[in-house]
Coordinates of C-alpha atoms in Angstrom, one line a residue:
M245 CA 54.7 -45.8 42.4
A246 CA 55.1 -47.5 39.0
W247 CA 52.4 -48.2 36.4
P248 CA 51.7 -52.0 35.6
S249 CA 52.6 -52.8 32.3
V250 CA 49.5 -53.5 29.9
G251 CA 50.0 -55.7 26.9
P252 CA 47.7 -56.0 23.7
T253 CA 45.1 -58.2 25.4
G254 CA 45.0 -55.9 28.5
L255 CA 44.5 -52.8 26.3
T256 CA 41.5 -54.3 24.6
A257 CA 40.1 -55.2 27.9
L258 CA 40.5 -51.5 28.7
V259 CA 38.8 -50.1 26.0
A260 CA 35.7 -52.4 26.1
V261 CA 35.4 -51.8 30.0
A262 CA 35.7 -47.8 29.1
S263 CA 32.9 -48.4 25.9
A264 CA 30.6 -49.7 28.9
I265 CA 31.1 -47.5 31.4
V266 CA 30.5 -44.6 28.8
L267 CA 27.2 -46.4 27.6
L268 CA 25.9 -47.1 31.0
A269 CA 26.9 -43.2 32.0
G270 CA 24.5 -41.7 29.3
C271 CA 24.8 -40.5 25.9
A272 CA 23.3 -37.9 23.9
T273 CA 20.1 -39.2 22.3
P274 CA 18.6 -38.2 18.5
G275 CA 14.9 -37.8 19.7
E276 CA 11.6 -38.3 18.1
P277 CA 12.3 -38.1 14.3
T278 CA 10.8 -35.7 12.3
P279 CA 7.5 -36.9 10.4
R280 CA 8.9 -36.9 6.6
L281 CA 6.8 -35.7 3.4
A282 CA 5.8 -38.8 1.0
E283 CA 6.7 -38.4 -2.6
A284 CA 3.8 -38.1 -5.2
A285 CA 2.3 -41.3 -6.5
P286 CA 2.0 -41.5 -10.2
A287 CA -2.0 -42.0 -10.1
A288 CA -2.2 -39.1 -8.2
V289 CA -0.8 -36.6 -10.6
G290 CA -2.7 -38.4 -13.4
L291 CA -0.5 -40.9 -14.6
N292 CA -1.8 -44.2 -15.6
D293 CA 0.1 -47.6 -15.6
T294 CA 0.7 -47.8 -19.2
T295 CA 3.8 -47.1 -21.0
S296 CA 4.2 -43.4 -22.8
T297 CA 5.4 -42.7 -26.1
A298 CA 9.4 -41.9 -26.0
A299 CA 10.9 -39.2 -27.4
P300 CA 13.9 -40.4 -30.1
A301 CA 17.5 -39.6 -28.5
R302 CA 18.2 -36.9 -31.5
W303 CA 14.5 -35.8 -31.5
W304 CA 15.6 -32.8 -33.4
T305 CA 16.3 -34.9 -36.3
T306 CA 12.6 -35.9 -36.7
L307 CA 11.7 -32.2 -37.8
G308 CA 13.2 -33.1 -41.3
D309 CA 15.7 -30.0 -41.4
P310 CA 19.5 -30.9 -41.6
Q311 CA 20.2 -27.0 -41.0
L312 CA 18.5 -27.1 -37.6
G313 CA 20.1 -30.6 -36.7
G314 CA 23.8 -28.7 -37.4
L315 CA 22.8 -26.0 -35.4
V316 CA 21.8 -28.1 -32.4
D317 CA 24.7 -30.4 -32.8
Q318 CA 27.1 -27.2 -32.7
A319 CA 25.2 -25.5 -29.9
L320 CA 25.7 -28.9 -27.8
R321 CA 29.3 -28.9 -28.5
D322 CA 30.1 -25.3 -28.3
Q323 CA 27.7 -23.7 -25.8
P324 CA 29.5 -22.2 -22.6
S325 CA 26.5 -22.9 -20.2
L326 CA 26.8 -26.7 -21.1
A327 CA 30.3 -26.5 -20.2
V328 CA 29.5 -25.4 -16.8
A329 CA 26.8 -28.0 -16.3
Q330 CA 29.7 -30.8 -17.2
A331 CA 32.3 -29.4 -14.8
R332 CA 29.7 -29.8 -12.0
V333 CA 29.1 -33.4 -13.0
V334 CA 33.4 -33.9 -12.7
R335 CA 33.2 -32.2 -9.4
A336 CA 30.3 -34.4 -8.0
R337 CA 32.2 -37.2 -9.3
A338 CA 35.0 -36.4 -7.7
L339 CA 33.4 -35.7 -3.9
A340 CA 31.9 -39.3 -4.6
R341 CA 35.3 -40.7 -5.2
M342 CA 36.6 -39.1 -2.1
S343 CA 33.8 -40.6 -0.2
E344 CA 34.4 -43.8 -1.3
A345 CA 38.4 -43.6 -0.4
A346 CA 37.3 -42.7 3.0
D347 CA 35.8 -45.8 4.1
G348 CA 39.0 -48.1 3.5
P349 CA 42.2 -48.1 5.6
Q350 CA 44.5 -45.2 5.2
A351 CA 48.1 -45.6 4.9
N352 CA 51.0 -43.1 4.7
L353 CA 55.0 -42.9 4.8
T354 CA 56.9 -40.3 6.7
V355 CA 60.8 -39.7 6.0
E356 CA 62.0 -36.7 7.9
A357 CA 65.6 -35.4 8.4
S358 CA 66.4 -32.4 10.7
R359 CA 69.4 -30.6 12.6
Q360 CA 68.6 -29.5 15.7
R361 CA 70.5 -27.9 18.9
Y362 CA 69.2 -29.7 21.9
T363 CA 68.6 -27.5 25.1
E364 CA 70.7 -27.9 28.0
N365 CA 68.2 -27.2 30.3
G366 CA 65.7 -29.7 28.8
L367 CA 64.4 -32.9 28.9
V368 CA 67.0 -34.6 26.8
P369 CA 70.4 -35.7 29.0
P370 CA 73.7 -35.0 28.2
P371 CA 76.0 -35.6 26.1
I372 CA 73.2 -34.9 23.7
A373 CA 72.3 -31.9 25.7
G374 CA 73.6 -28.4 24.2
S375 CA 74.8 -30.2 21.4
M376 CA 73.9 -29.8 17.6
Q377 CA 72.2 -33.3 16.3
N378 CA 70.7 -34.6 13.5
T379 CA 67.5 -36.5 13.7
G380 CA 65.8 -39.2 11.2
T381 CA 62.5 -40.7 11.2
V382 CA 61.5 -43.4 8.5
Q383 CA 57.9 -44.5 9.7
A384 CA 54.6 -45.9 8.1
G385 CA 51.2 -45.3 9.6
L386 CA 47.9 -47.4 9.3
S387 CA 44.3 -46.4 10.3
W388 CA 41.4 -47.4 9.9
G389 CA 37.7 -46.7 11.4
P390 CA 35.2 -49.5 11.3
D391 CA 32.1 -48.4 9.9
W392 CA 30.1 -50.4 12.5
Y393 CA 27.2 -48.3 12.4
G394 CA 26.9 -47.2 8.4
Q395 CA 28.1 -43.9 8.6
Q396 CA 30.5 -44.2 6.1
A397 CA 28.3 -46.2 3.6
A398 CA 25.6 -43.6 3.9
A399 CA 28.0 -40.7 3.2
L400 CA 29.2 -42.4 0.1
A401 CA 25.3 -43.0 -0.8
S402 CA 24.9 -39.7 -0.2
S403 CA 27.9 -38.3 -2.6
L404 CA 26.8 -40.8 -5.3
G405 CA 23.3 -39.5 -5.3
Q406 CA 24.7 -36.1 -5.7
A407 CA 26.9 -37.1 -8.6
R408 CA 23.8 -38.8 -10.5
A409 CA 21.8 -35.9 -10.0
A410 CA 24.4 -33.6 -11.4
R411 CA 24.6 -36.1 -14.4
A412 CA 20.9 -35.9 -14.8
D413 CA 21.1 -31.7 -14.5
A414 CA 23.4 -31.8 -17.1
A415 CA 20.9 -33.9 -19.4
V416 CA 18.5 -31.2 -18.3
A417 CA 20.4 -28.1 -19.7
A418 CA 21.3 -30.2 -22.9
N419 CA 17.7 -31.0 -23.5
A420 CA 16.5 -27.0 -22.5
L421 CA 19.6 -25.9 -24.9
S422 CA 18.6 -28.1 -28.0
T423 CA 14.6 -27.2 -27.2
Q424 CA 15.9 -23.2 -27.1
V425 CA 17.6 -23.8 -30.6
A426 CA 14.9 -25.6 -32.2
R427 CA 12.0 -23.3 -31.1
A428 CA 14.2 -20.3 -32.2
Y429 CA 14.5 -21.7 -35.8
V430 CA 11.0 -22.2 -36.0
G431 CA 10.3 -18.9 -34.8
L432 CA 12.7 -17.6 -37.6
A433 CA 11.1 -20.0 -40.0
R434 CA 7.8 -18.3 -39.1
L435 CA 9.0 -14.5 -39.7
V436 CA 10.8 -15.7 -43.1
A437 CA 6.9 -17.1 -44.2
Q438 CA 5.5 -14.1 -42.8
R439 CA 7.9 -11.7 -45.0
E440 CA 7.1 -13.7 -48.0
V441 CA 3.2 -13.0 -47.5
A442 CA 4.5 -9.5 -47.0
E443 CA 6.2 -9.6 -50.2
R444 CA 3.6 -11.2 -52.2
T445 CA 0.9 -8.6 -50.5
L446 CA 3.5 -5.7 -51.8
A447 CA 3.3 -7.3 -55.6
Q448 CA -0.2 -7.5 -55.5
R449 CA -0.9 -4.0 -54.1
D450 CA 1.6 -2.5 -56.9
E451 CA -0.4 -4.2 -59.7
L452 CA -3.3 -3.0 -58.2
R453 CA -2.0 0.5 -57.7
A454 CA -1.5 0.2 -61.5
L455 CA -4.7 -0.6 -62.5
T456 CA -6.3 2.1 -60.4
H457 CA -4.0 4.3 -62.1
Q458 CA -5.5 3.1 -65.4
R459 CA -9.0 3.2 -64.3
V460 CA -8.7 6.8 -63.0
S461 CA -7.3 8.0 -66.2
A462 CA -10.1 6.3 -68.2
G463 CA -12.5 8.0 -66.0
L464 CA -13.8 5.0 -63.9
D465 CA -12.3 5.8 -60.7
T466 CA -11.8 8.8 -58.6
Q467 CA -9.0 10.5 -56.9
V468 CA -10.3 8.7 -53.2
E469 CA -9.3 5.0 -54.6
L470 CA -6.1 6.1 -56.1
V471 CA -4.6 7.9 -53.0
L472 CA -5.9 4.5 -51.1
A473 CA -4.0 2.3 -53.7
D474 CA -1.0 4.8 -53.3
S475 CA -1.1 4.8 -49.4
A476 CA -1.2 0.8 -49.4
L477 CA 2.4 0.7 -50.6
P478 CA 4.4 2.4 -47.8
D479 CA 2.4 0.4 -45.0
T480 CA 3.3 -2.7 -46.7
R481 CA 7.1 -1.9 -47.1
A482 CA 6.8 -0.7 -43.4
Q483 CA 5.6 -4.3 -42.6
I484 CA 8.3 -5.9 -44.6
E485 CA 11.2 -3.6 -42.8
A486 CA 9.7 -4.7 -39.2
L487 CA 10.1 -8.1 -40.3
D488 CA 13.8 -8.0 -41.5
E489 CA 14.2 -6.5 -38.3
Q490 CA 13.1 -9.4 -36.1
I491 CA 14.3 -12.0 -38.8
T492 CA 18.3 -10.5 -38.0
L493 CA 17.4 -10.5 -34.2
A494 CA 16.2 -13.9 -34.5
R495 CA 19.6 -14.8 -36.3
H496 CA 21.7 -13.2 -33.9
Q497 CA 20.1 -15.4 -31.2
L498 CA 20.3 -18.5 -33.1
A499 CA 24.2 -18.0 -33.8
A500 CA 24.5 -17.2 -29.6
L501 CA 22.7 -20.2 -28.8
S502 CA 25.1 -22.2 -31.1
G503 CA 28.3 -20.6 -29.8
Q504 CA 29.0 -18.5 -32.6
A505 CA 29.4 -14.8 -33.6
P506 CA 26.3 -12.9 -34.2
N507 CA 26.6 -12.3 -38.0
A508 CA 27.6 -16.0 -38.5
L509 CA 23.9 -17.1 -39.6
D510 CA 23.2 -13.9 -41.6
G511 CA 22.1 -16.2 -44.6
L512 CA 20.1 -18.4 -42.8
T513 CA 16.5 -18.7 -44.2
P514 CA 14.6 -21.5 -43.2
T515 CA 11.2 -22.6 -45.0
I516 CA 8.5 -23.6 -42.5
D517 CA 6.9 -26.2 -44.9
H518 CA 10.0 -28.3 -44.9
L519 CA 9.5 -28.7 -41.0
T520 CA 7.4 -31.9 -39.8
I521 CA 6.5 -33.1 -36.6
Q522 CA 5.9 -36.9 -35.7
A523 CA 2.5 -37.6 -34.5
L524 CA 2.8 -38.8 -31.0
P525 CA -0.5 -40.6 -29.2
P526 CA -1.4 -38.8 -26.3
N527 CA -0.7 -41.3 -23.7
L528 CA 1.2 -40.5 -20.3
G529 CA 2.3 -43.4 -18.4
A530 CA 4.2 -43.7 -15.1
D531 CA 7.5 -44.5 -16.9
L532 CA 7.4 -40.4 -17.9
L533 CA 8.8 -39.8 -14.4
G534 CA 12.0 -42.0 -15.5
R535 CA 12.5 -40.4 -18.8
R536 CA 12.6 -36.7 -17.4
P537 CA 16.0 -35.8 -16.5
D538 CA 14.5 -33.2 -14.0
V539 CA 12.4 -35.6 -12.0
V540 CA 15.0 -38.2 -11.8
A541 CA 17.5 -35.3 -10.6
A542 CA 15.1 -34.2 -8.1
R543 CA 14.4 -38.0 -7.1
W544 CA 18.4 -38.6 -6.4
R545 CA 18.5 -35.6 -4.3
V546 CA 15.8 -37.2 -2.2
E547 CA 17.9 -40.4 -2.0
A548 CA 21.0 -38.5 -0.9
A549 CA 19.2 -36.4 1.6
G550 CA 17.6 -39.3 3.1
Q551 CA 21.3 -40.7 3.4
D552 CA 22.6 -37.3 5.1
V553 CA 20.1 -37.9 7.4
K554 CA 21.3 -41.6 8.2
V555 CA 25.1 -39.9 8.5
A556 CA 23.7 -37.4 11.0
R557 CA 22.0 -40.4 13.3
T558 CA 25.3 -42.2 13.3
Q559 CA 27.0 -39.1 15.0
F560 CA 25.1 -40.4 18.3
Y561 CA 26.8 -43.7 18.4
P562 CA 30.1 -44.7 19.0
N563 CA 32.9 -43.9 16.8
V564 CA 36.4 -46.0 16.9
N565 CA 39.3 -45.5 14.9
L566 CA 42.4 -47.8 15.3
T567 CA 45.8 -46.4 14.3
A568 CA 49.2 -48.0 14.5
F569 CA 52.7 -47.1 13.2
V570 CA 56.1 -48.9 12.5
G571 CA 59.6 -47.5 11.6
F572 CA 62.6 -46.2 12.7
N573 CA 63.6 -42.9 14.5
A574 CA 67.2 -41.8 15.9
I575 CA 69.6 -39.1 16.8
G576 CA 72.2 -39.1 13.8
L577 CA 71.4 -40.1 10.5
D578 CA 73.7 -43.2 10.6
Q579 CA 71.6 -45.0 13.2
V580 CA 68.2 -44.4 11.7
L581 CA 68.0 -47.6 10.1
A582 CA 69.7 -49.6 12.9
S583 CA 67.7 -52.3 14.9
G584 CA 67.9 -50.7 18.0
S585 CA 65.9 -47.6 16.3
R586 CA 62.9 -49.2 15.6
Q587 CA 59.5 -47.9 17.1
F588 CA 56.2 -49.3 16.8
G589 CA 52.7 -48.4 18.6
V590 CA 48.9 -48.9 18.3
T591 CA 46.2 -46.4 19.3
P592 CA 42.7 -47.4 19.7
A593 CA 40.4 -44.3 19.9
L594 CA 36.7 -44.2 21.3
H595 CA 34.5 -41.2 20.5
L596 CA 31.1 -41.0 22.0
P597 CA 29.0 -37.6 22.5
L598 CA 27.8 -37.2 25.7
F599 CA 26.4 -33.8 26.3
D600 CA 26.9 -31.4 23.7
G601 CA 24.5 -28.7 24.4
G602 CA 21.9 -30.0 21.6
R603 CA 24.1 -29.8 18.8
L604 CA 23.7 -32.9 17.2
R605 CA 20.3 -33.0 17.5
A606 CA 19.7 -29.8 15.8
Q607 CA 22.2 -31.2 13.1
L608 CA 20.0 -34.0 12.7
G609 CA 16.7 -31.9 12.7
G610 CA 18.2 -29.9 10.0
R611 CA 19.0 -33.1 7.9
E612 CA 15.5 -34.2 8.4
A613 CA 14.0 -30.6 7.2
D614 CA 16.7 -30.7 4.2
L615 CA 15.0 -34.4 3.3
N616 CA 11.3 -32.6 3.6
V617 CA 12.8 -29.9 1.2
A618 CA 14.2 -32.4 -1.4
V619 CA 10.7 -34.4 -1.2
A620 CA 8.7 -31.4 -1.9
Q621 CA 10.7 -29.9 -4.5
Y622 CA 10.3 -33.6 -6.1
N623 CA 6.6 -33.5 -5.7
A624 CA 7.0 -29.9 -7.3
T625 CA 9.1 -31.0 -10.3
V626 CA 6.8 -34.2 -11.1
L627 CA 3.5 -32.2 -11.1
D628 CA 5.3 -29.3 -13.3
A629 CA 6.5 -32.3 -15.6
V630 CA 2.8 -33.6 -15.8
R631 CA 1.1 -30.3 -16.1
E632 CA 3.9 -29.6 -19.0
A633 CA 3.5 -32.7 -21.1
S634 CA -0.3 -32.4 -20.6
D635 CA -0.5 -28.7 -22.0
A636 CA 1.5 -29.8 -25.1
I637 CA -0.8 -32.8 -25.9
S638 CA -3.8 -30.5 -24.9
S639 CA -2.3 -27.6 -27.4
L640 CA -1.4 -29.9 -30.2
Q641 CA -4.8 -31.4 -30.4
S642 CA -6.4 -28.1 -30.0
L643 CA -4.1 -26.5 -33.1
A644 CA -4.8 -29.6 -35.2
R645 CA -8.5 -28.3 -34.9
Q646 CA -8.0 -24.8 -35.5
R647 CA -5.9 -25.5 -38.5
K648 CA -8.6 -27.2 -40.2
E649 CA -11.0 -24.5 -39.8
Q650 CA -8.8 -21.9 -40.6
A651 CA -8.0 -23.9 -43.7
D652 CA -11.5 -23.5 -44.7
A653 CA -11.5 -19.9 -43.5
L654 CA -8.5 -19.0 -45.8
A655 CA -10.2 -20.7 -48.9
G656 CA -13.3 -18.8 -48.3
A657 CA -11.3 -15.4 -48.1
Q658 CA -9.2 -16.6 -51.0
K659 CA -12.3 -17.1 -52.9
A660 CA -14.1 -13.9 -52.0
H661 CA -11.2 -12.0 -53.1
G662 CA -10.7 -13.2 -56.2
L663 CA -14.1 -12.6 -56.9
A664 CA -14.2 -9.2 -55.7
L665 CA -11.1 -8.4 -57.7
Q666 CA -12.6 -9.7 -60.8
R667 CA -15.9 -7.5 -60.5
Y668 CA -13.7 -4.4 -60.1
R669 CA -11.4 -5.1 -63.1
A670 CA -14.7 -5.3 -65.0
G671 CA -16.2 -2.2 -63.5
L672 CA -18.8 -3.7 -61.5
G673 CA -17.5 -3.8 -57.9
S674 CA -16.2 -1.1 -55.6
Y675 CA -12.2 -0.6 -54.8
L676 CA -13.1 -0.4 -51.1
I677 CA -14.6 -4.1 -51.4
V678 CA -11.4 -5.0 -52.9
L679 CA -9.6 -3.7 -50.0
N680 CA -11.8 -5.5 -47.6
T681 CA -11.8 -8.9 -49.0
E682 CA -7.7 -8.3 -49.6
S683 CA -7.4 -7.5 -45.9
Q684 CA -9.3 -10.7 -44.8
W685 CA -7.4 -13.0 -47.1
L686 CA -4.1 -11.3 -46.0
A687 CA -5.1 -11.9 -42.3
Q688 CA -6.0 -15.4 -43.1
R689 CA -2.7 -16.1 -44.6
R690 CA -0.8 -14.7 -42.0
Q691 CA -2.8 -16.7 -39.4
A692 CA -2.1 -20.1 -41.3
V693 CA 1.6 -19.4 -41.2
D694 CA 1.2 -18.6 -37.4
L695 CA -0.9 -21.9 -36.8
R696 CA 1.5 -24.0 -38.8
A697 CA 4.5 -22.1 -36.5
R698 CA 2.4 -23.0 -33.1
E699 CA 2.1 -26.7 -34.4
I700 CA 5.7 -27.3 -34.9
D701 CA 6.9 -25.1 -31.5
T702 CA 4.5 -26.9 -29.5
G703 CA 5.3 -30.4 -31.1
V704 CA 8.8 -29.6 -30.0
A705 CA 7.6 -28.6 -26.5
L706 CA 5.6 -32.0 -26.3
L707 CA 9.4 -33.7 -27.3
K708 CA 11.4 -31.9 -24.2
A709 CA 8.3 -32.6 -22.0
L710 CA 8.5 -36.2 -23.0
G711 CA 12.4 -36.1 -22.0
G712 CA 13.8 -35.3 -24.9
G713 CA 15.2 -39.0 -25.8
W714 CA 17.0 -38.8 -22.4
A715 CA 17.4 -42.2 -20.8
D716 CA 18.7 -43.0 -17.4
D717 CA 21.4 -45.8 -17.1
T718 CA 21.1 -46.0 -13.2
Q719 CA 17.5 -47.0 -14.0
V720 CA 15.7 -45.0 -11.1
V721 CA 12.3 -44.6 -11.9
A722 CA 10.4 -42.6 -9.3
A723 CA 7.3 -44.3 -10.3
A724 CA 8.7 -47.5 -8.4
H725 CA 9.1 -45.9 -5.0

């Protein structure tokens, strides 16, 4: 029996009827959604509605040392770890463009030519059967899948979210690298300052040793004081040698961070007194969350995970694809472009899941779990960001009070040592008292250097905690959600 012909109108009707039958027959269902975790609210983590102080874009220049600025710039330009982060950004953007391209119609052109012997016992009748023939095809094709349920839009939004997260991750890496360079530089400056204190100590003890020799020769001191004076010098020289080792290693670290050979910075001797920090008011507003690239990256991953859930849900709905082709096909290359060799066709296709053993529901459950993981990671990042900034502010406030008290202690120790030395020179005091006051004075001098270095280092940590001067041009501020 011959099949009746079906025109375009009849084909559309058949598709509609088939769709209705399938829908009435039942299909796979997504089930109840998994409860979603809530993002942390700014007020819940201790942020207020005011505007927090923003760090400058090139915050390391505020430390007032051109050598440091050059090292940071070189690190941001030549450090291999940043190249990895930038490559991930490029990859994420490429994936986003792939998702965007999938949303539109796809066209292709096929040109083929072949030479083939046709079997004598196949479907092709004589005279073609049993002969060698050339076959040619010139055909254009077009396919399009209407995005009726938003699957392609959600997939594109997810890819864009991942690309933006990768861009923010690159900013996190750059901020961390610049902070490492600055803190290593401050550490080197502290060691150089400590070495200067040790050198002044060595010179002072050498003078004291000469004075002691004079007093022993004059019969004013005993061999005990002479032995003590002589033994103080090797101890101080050992301290200087230990500091030299630490300085060398610190220079190697800075060279590696800035992408240079280990010995490239052998002559670098920063001065801690030349380093400055800007006074930053201790005010943490909700906008801090939009200035931290790590928080913004986590937020974008939440958005991307939410779009992945939408994509998984659309898998339960009908998927319609329309394909069409037009072109020429002929046996014999001289007939390929003849009017009688024309061919064309339209192929609508409908896909609807019915029973898949729970695969789609499990896939949806996995995407919903991924979303909750992304939210939990975002909340943890927010808490860590606020803690980091709050810790830096609290430490700076405490260090300011410590430096004030320590300055008074240093002045007192210096005065006591001066008086003890005057009395010893005049033959009115003991050498042990001189050593005791000297030890206290030197300890205070070392502590003054350490407190100053800690203050600058903590200032650097605060600038990093405030976002390192990064600005998100996509204007995603987590506090707005």
